[in-house]
Backbone as a ProteinNet text record, in pm:
[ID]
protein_1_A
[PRIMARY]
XXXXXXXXXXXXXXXXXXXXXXXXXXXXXXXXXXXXXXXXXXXXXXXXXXXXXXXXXXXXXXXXXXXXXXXXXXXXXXXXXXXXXXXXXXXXXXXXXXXXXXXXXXXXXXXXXXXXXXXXXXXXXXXXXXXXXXXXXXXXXXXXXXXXXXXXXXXXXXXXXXXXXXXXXXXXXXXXX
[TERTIARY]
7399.6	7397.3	7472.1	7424.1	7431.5	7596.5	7696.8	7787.3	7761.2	7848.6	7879.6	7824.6	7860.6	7893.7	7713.6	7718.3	7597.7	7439.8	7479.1	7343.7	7358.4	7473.4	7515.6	7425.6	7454.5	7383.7	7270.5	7258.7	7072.4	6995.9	7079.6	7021.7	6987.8	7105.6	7114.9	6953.4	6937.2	6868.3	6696.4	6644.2	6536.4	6513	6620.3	6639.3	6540.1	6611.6	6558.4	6427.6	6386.8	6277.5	6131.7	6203.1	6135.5	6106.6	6120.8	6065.8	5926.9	5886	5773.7	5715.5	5582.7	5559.5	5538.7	5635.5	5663.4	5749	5859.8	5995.8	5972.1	6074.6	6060.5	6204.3	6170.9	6299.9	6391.7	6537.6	6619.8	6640.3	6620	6619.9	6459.3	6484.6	6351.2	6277.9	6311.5	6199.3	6166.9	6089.6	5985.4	6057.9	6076.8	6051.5	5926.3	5914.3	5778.8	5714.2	5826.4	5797.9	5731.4	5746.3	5668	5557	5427.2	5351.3	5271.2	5232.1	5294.5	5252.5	5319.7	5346.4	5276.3	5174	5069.1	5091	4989.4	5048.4	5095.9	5008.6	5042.1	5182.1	5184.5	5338.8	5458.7	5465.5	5536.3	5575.4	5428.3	5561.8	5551.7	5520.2	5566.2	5716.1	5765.5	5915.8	6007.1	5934.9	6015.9	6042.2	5960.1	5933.3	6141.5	6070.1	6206.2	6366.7	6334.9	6446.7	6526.4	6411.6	6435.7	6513.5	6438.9	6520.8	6616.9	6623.4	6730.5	6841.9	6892.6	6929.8	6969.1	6930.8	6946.1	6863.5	7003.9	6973.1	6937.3	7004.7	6936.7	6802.3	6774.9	6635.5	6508.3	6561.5	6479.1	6445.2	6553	6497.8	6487.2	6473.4	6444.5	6282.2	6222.1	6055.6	6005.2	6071.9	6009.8	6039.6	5921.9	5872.9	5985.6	6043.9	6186.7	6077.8	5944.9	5891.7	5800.7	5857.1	5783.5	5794.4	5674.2	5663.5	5707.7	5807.6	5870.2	5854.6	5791.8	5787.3	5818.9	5962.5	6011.8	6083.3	6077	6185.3	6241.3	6361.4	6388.7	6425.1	6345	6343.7	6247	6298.2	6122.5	6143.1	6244.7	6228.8	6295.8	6234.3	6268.4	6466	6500.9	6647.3	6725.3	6654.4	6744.9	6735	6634.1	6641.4	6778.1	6878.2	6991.6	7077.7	7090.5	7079	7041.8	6865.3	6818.2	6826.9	6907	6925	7058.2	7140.9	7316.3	7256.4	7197.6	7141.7	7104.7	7004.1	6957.4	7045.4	7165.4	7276.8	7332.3	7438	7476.6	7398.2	7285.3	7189.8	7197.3	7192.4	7149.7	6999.6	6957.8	6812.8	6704.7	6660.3	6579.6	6428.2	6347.4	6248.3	6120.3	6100.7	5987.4	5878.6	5818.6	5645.2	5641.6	5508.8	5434.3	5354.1	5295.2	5160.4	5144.7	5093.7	5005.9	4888.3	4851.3	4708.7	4696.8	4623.1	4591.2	4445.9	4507.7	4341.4	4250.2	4315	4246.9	4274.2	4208.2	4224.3	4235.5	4210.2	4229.3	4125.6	4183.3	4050.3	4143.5	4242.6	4250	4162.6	4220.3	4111.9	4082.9	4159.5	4143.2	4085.7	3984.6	3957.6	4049.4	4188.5	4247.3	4264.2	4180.9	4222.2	4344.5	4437.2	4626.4	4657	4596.2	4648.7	4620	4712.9	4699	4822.1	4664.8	4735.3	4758	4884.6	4861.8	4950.3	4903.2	4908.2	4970.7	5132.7	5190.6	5218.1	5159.3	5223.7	5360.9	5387.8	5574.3	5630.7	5730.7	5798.4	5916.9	6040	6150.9	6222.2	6371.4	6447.4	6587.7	6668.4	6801.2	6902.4	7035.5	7128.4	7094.1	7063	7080.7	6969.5	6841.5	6749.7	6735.1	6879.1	6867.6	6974.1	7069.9	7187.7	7141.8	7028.8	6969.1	6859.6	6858.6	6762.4	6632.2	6563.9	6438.9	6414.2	6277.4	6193.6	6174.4	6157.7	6176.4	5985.6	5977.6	5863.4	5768.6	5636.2	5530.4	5499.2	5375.1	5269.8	5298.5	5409.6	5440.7	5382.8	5320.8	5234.9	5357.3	5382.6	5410.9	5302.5	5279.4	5192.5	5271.2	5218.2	5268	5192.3	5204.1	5117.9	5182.2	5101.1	5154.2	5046.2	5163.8	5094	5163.3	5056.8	5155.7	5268.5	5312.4	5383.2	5525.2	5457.2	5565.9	5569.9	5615	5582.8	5604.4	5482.7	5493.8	5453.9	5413.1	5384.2	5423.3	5520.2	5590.2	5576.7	5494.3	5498.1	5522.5	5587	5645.2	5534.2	5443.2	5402.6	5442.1	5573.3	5648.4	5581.2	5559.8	5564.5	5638.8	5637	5751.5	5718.4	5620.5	5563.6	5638.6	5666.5	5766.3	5935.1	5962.3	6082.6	6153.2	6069.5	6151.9	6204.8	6120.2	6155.5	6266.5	6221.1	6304.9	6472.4	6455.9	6587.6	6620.8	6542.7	6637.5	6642.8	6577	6569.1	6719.1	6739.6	6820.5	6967.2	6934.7	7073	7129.6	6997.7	7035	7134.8	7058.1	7108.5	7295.8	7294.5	7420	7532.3	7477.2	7593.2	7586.1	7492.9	7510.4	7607.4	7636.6	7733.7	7893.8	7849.9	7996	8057	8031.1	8039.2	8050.3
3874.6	3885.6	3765.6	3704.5	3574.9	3644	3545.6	3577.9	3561.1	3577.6	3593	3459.3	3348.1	3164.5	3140.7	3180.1	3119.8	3208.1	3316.8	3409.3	3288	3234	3185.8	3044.2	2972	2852.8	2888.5	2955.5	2990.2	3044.3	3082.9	3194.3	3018	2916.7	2840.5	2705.4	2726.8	2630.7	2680.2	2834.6	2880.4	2841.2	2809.6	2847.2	2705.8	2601.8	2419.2	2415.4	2520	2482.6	2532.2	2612	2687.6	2623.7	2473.2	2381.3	2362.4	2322.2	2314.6	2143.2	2083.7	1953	1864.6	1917.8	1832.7	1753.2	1815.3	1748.5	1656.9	1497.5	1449.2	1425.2	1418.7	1446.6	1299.3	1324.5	1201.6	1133.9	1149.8	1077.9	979.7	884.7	836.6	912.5	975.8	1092.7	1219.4	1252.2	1383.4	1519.5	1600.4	1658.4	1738.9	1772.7	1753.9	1917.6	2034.2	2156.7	2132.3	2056.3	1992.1	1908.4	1992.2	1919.4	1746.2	1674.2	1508.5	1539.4	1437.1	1402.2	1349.6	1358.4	1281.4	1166.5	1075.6	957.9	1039.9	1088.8	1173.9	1217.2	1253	1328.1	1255.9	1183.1	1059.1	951.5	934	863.4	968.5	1067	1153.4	1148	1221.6	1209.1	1065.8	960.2	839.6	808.2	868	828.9	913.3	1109.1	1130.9	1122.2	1057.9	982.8	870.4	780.9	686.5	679	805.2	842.3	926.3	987	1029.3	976.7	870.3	770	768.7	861.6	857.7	761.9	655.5	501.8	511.2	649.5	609.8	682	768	831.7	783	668.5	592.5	444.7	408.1	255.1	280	409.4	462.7	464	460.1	452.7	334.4	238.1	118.3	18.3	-101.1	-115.3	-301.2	-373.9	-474.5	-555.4	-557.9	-699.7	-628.8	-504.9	-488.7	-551.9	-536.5	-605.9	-550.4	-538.1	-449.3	-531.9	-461	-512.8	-401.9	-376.3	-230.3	-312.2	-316	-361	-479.9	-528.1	-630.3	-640.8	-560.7	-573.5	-667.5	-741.1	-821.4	-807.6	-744	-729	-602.9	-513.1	-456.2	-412.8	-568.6	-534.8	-508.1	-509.5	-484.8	-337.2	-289.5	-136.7	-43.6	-82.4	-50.8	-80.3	-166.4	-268	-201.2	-166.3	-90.8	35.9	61.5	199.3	214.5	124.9	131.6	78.6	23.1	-29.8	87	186.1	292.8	381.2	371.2	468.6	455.1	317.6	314.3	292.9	290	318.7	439.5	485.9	720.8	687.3	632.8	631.8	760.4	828.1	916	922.4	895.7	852.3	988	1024.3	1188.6	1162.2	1217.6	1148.3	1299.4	1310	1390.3	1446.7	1391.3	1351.4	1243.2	1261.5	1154.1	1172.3	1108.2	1116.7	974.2	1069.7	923	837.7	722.3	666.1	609.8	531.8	450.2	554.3	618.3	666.5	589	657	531.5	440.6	323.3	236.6	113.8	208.4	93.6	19.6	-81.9	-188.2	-250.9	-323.5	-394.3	-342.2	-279.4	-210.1	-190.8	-228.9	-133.1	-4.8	47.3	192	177.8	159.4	215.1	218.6	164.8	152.1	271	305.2	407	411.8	409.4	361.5	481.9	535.5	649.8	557.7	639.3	603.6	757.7	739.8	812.2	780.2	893.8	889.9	899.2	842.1	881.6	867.6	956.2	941.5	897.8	824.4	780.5	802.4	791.6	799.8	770.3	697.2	690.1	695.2	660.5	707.7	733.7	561.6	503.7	576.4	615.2	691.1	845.3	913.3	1056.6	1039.3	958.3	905.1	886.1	852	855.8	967.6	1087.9	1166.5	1152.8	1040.6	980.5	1109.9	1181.8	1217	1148	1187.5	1066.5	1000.9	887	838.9	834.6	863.6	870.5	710.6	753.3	591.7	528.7	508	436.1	514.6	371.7	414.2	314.3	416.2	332.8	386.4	296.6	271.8	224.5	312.2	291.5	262.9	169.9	161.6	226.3	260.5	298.5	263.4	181.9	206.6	201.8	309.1	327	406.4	532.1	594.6	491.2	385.1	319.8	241.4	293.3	205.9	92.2	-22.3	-172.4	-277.8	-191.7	-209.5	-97.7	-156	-86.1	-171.3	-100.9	-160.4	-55	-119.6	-13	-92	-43.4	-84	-22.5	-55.1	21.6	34.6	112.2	148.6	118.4	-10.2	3.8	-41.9	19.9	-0.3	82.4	205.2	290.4	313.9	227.8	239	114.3	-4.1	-100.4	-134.2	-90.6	-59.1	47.2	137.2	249	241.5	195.5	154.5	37.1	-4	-190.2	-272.4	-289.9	-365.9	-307.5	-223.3	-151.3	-219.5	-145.2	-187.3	-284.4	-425.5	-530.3	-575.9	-552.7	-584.6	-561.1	-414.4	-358.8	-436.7	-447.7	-490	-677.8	-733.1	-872.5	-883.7	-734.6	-779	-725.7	-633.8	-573.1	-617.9	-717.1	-716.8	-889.9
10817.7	10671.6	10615.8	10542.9	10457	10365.1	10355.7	10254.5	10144.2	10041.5	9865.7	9882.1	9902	9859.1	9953.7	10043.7	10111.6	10047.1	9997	9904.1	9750.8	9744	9583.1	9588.4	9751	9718.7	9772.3	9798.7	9798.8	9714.6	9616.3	9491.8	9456.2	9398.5	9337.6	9406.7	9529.4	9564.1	9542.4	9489	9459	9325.8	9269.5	9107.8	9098	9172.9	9181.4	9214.4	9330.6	9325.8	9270.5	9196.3	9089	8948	8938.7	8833.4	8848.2	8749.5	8725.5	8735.7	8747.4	8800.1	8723.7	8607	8472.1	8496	8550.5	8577.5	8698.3	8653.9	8735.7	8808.5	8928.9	9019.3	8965.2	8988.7	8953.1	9065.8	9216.1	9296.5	9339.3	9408.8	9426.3	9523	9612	9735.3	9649.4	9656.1	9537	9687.7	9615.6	9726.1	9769.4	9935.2	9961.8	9910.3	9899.6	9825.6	9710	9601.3	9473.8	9493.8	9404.7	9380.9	9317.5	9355.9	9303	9163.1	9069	8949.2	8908.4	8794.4	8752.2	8677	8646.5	8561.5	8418.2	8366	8219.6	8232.2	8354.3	8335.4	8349.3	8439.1	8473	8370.1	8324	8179.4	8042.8	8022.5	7989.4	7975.4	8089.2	8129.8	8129.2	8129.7	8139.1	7997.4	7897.5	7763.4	7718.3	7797.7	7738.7	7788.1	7933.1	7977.1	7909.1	7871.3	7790.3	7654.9	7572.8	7431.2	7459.2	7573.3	7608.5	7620.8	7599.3	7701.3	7842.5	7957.8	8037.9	8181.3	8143.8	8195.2	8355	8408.8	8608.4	8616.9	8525.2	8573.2	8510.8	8387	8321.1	8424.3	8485.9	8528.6	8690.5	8725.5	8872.6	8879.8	8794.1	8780.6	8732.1	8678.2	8617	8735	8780	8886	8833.3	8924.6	8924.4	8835	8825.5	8779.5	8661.5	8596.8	8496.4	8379.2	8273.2	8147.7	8017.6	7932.7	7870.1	7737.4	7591.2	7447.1	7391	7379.4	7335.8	7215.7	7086.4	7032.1	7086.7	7103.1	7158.7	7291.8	7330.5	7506.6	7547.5	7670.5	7733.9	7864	7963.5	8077.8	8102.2	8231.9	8272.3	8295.7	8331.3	8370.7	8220.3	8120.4	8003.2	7944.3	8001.9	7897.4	7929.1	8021.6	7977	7840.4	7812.3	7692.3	7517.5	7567.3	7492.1	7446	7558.9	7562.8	7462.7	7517.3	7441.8	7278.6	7263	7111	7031	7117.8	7071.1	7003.2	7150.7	7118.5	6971.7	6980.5	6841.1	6708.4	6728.8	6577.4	6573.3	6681.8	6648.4	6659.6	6685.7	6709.9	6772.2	6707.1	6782.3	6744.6	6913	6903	6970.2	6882	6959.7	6958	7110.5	7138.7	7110.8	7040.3	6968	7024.5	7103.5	7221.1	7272.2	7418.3	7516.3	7559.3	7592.2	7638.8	7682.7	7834.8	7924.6	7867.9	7825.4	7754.6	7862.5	7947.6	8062.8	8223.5	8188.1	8363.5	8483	8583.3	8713.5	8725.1	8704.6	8709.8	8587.1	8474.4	8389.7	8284.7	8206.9	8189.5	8296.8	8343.9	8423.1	8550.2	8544.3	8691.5	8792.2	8817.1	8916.5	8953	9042.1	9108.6	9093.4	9082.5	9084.8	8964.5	8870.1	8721.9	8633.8	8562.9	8453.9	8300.8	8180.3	8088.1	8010.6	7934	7889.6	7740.9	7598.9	7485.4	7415.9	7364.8	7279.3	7190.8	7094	6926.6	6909.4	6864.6	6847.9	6704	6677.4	6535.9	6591.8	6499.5	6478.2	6359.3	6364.4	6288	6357.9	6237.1	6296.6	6209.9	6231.1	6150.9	6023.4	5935	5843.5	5769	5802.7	5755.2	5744.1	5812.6	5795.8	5743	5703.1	5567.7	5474.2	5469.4	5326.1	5266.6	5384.6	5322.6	5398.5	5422.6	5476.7	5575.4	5574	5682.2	5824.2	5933.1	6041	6014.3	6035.8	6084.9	6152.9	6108.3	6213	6218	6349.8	6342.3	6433.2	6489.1	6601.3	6778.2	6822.4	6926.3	7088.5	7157.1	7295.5	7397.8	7482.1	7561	7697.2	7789.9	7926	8027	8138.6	8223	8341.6	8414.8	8587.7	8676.8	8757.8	8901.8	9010.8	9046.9	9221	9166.6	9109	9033	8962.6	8939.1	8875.2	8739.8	8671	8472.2	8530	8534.6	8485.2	8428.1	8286	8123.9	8017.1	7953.6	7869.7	7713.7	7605.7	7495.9	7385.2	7268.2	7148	7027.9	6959.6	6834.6	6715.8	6688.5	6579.6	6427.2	6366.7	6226.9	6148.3	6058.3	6022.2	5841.6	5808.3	5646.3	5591.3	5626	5524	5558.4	5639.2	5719.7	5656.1	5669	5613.1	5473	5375.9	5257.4	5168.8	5258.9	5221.6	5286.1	5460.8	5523.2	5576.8	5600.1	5672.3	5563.5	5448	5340	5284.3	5216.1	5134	5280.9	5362.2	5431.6	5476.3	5484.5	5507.3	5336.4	5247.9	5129.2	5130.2	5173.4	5145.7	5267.1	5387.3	5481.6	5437.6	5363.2	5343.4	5207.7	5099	5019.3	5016.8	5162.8	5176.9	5298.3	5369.6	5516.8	5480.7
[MASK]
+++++++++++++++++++++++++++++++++++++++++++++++++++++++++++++++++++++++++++++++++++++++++++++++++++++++++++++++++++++++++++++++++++++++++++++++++++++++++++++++++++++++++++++++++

C-alpha cells in the first residue's frame, strides 16, 4: 500500500496528465502520454505565452533563425526585449481567433510549413487611462515548421489608437517631460 506523500504525488501526477492537447508543455520533449500539438494550437499557445509575458515558454518554440516584425522586433533573439517593453506599457494583446489559412503545403509549397492568421485586439495603459475600449483589427500571423514559429508578423491597427492615444500622449510627455 502506497503512503499519504506517495498516493499525494500520484494523485498530483494524474492531475498533469489529465490536460488537454491545447496546452503546450514548457519543456522541449512533449510527453509521449500526450497527443502531438497541432500547428493551430501551437501558435495558438505561443501567441498567449507571448502576451503573457512568459519569456521561456515563448522563445522555447521559436526556431534561433526566425523572422520576427512584431512592433519593433526583427529577430528572434529580441522578443525578450519585447516582451519587457510590453511589460512596462501594460500592454494587453487578445487573439480573438485563429485559423489556419495555409495548411500544409504553405504558400510556398512546403510540406512542413504552416501559416495560421489571428485577429487580435490591444490595449494598454495609456488607453484604458483614458477610458478607450481596447482595439480591434490587428492581425498576427504565424508560421510553423517542423513544430517551430519561424515567421512571426504583427499588422497593427493603429487608425483609432493613434489619434485618440499616442498623438495626445506624445503631445503631453513633449510638454511636460
Amino acid at each position: 500500500k502506497p503512503s499519504d506523500d506517495e498516493a499525494d504525488t500520484a494523485a498530483e501526477g494524474s492531475t498533469a496528465d489529465s490536460t488537454t492537447t491545447t496546452d503546450v508543455p514548457a519543456t522541449d520533449a512533449e510527453p509521449a502520454s500526450e497527443a502531438p500539438v497541432t500547428d493551430l494550437e501551437l501558435a495558438t499557445q505561443f501567441l498567449a505565452d507571448l502576451h503573457s509575458l512568459d519569456t521561456e515558454a515563448t522563445v522555447a518554440v521559436v526556431a534561433d533563425d526566425a523572422i520576427v516584425s512584431y512592433l519593433d522586433v526583427s529577430r528572434a533573439d529580441d522578443i525578450p526585449g519585447l516582451q519587457s517593453m510590453m511589460e512596462a506599457r501594460d500592454w494587453e494583446f487578445t487573439a480573438e481567433s485563429c485559423v489556419e489559412v495555409a495548411g500544409r503545403g504553405g504558400a510556398a509549397g512546403d510540406e512542413s510549413t504552416t501559416r495560421v492568421e489571428c485577429d487580435v485586439t490591444f490595449e494598454d495603459a495609456v488607453s484604458r487611462a483614458a477610458g478607450f475600449e481596447p482595439y480591434p483589427g490587428s492581425v498576427v500571423t504565424v508560421w510553423i515548421e517542423d513544430g517551430a514559429v519561424t515567421l512571426l508578423t504583427l499588422e497593427f491597427e493603429w487608425r483609432r489608437h493613434h489619434p485618440e492615444v499616442a498623438a495626445p500622449f506624445s503631445v503631453w510627455l513633449s510638454e511636460t517631460h
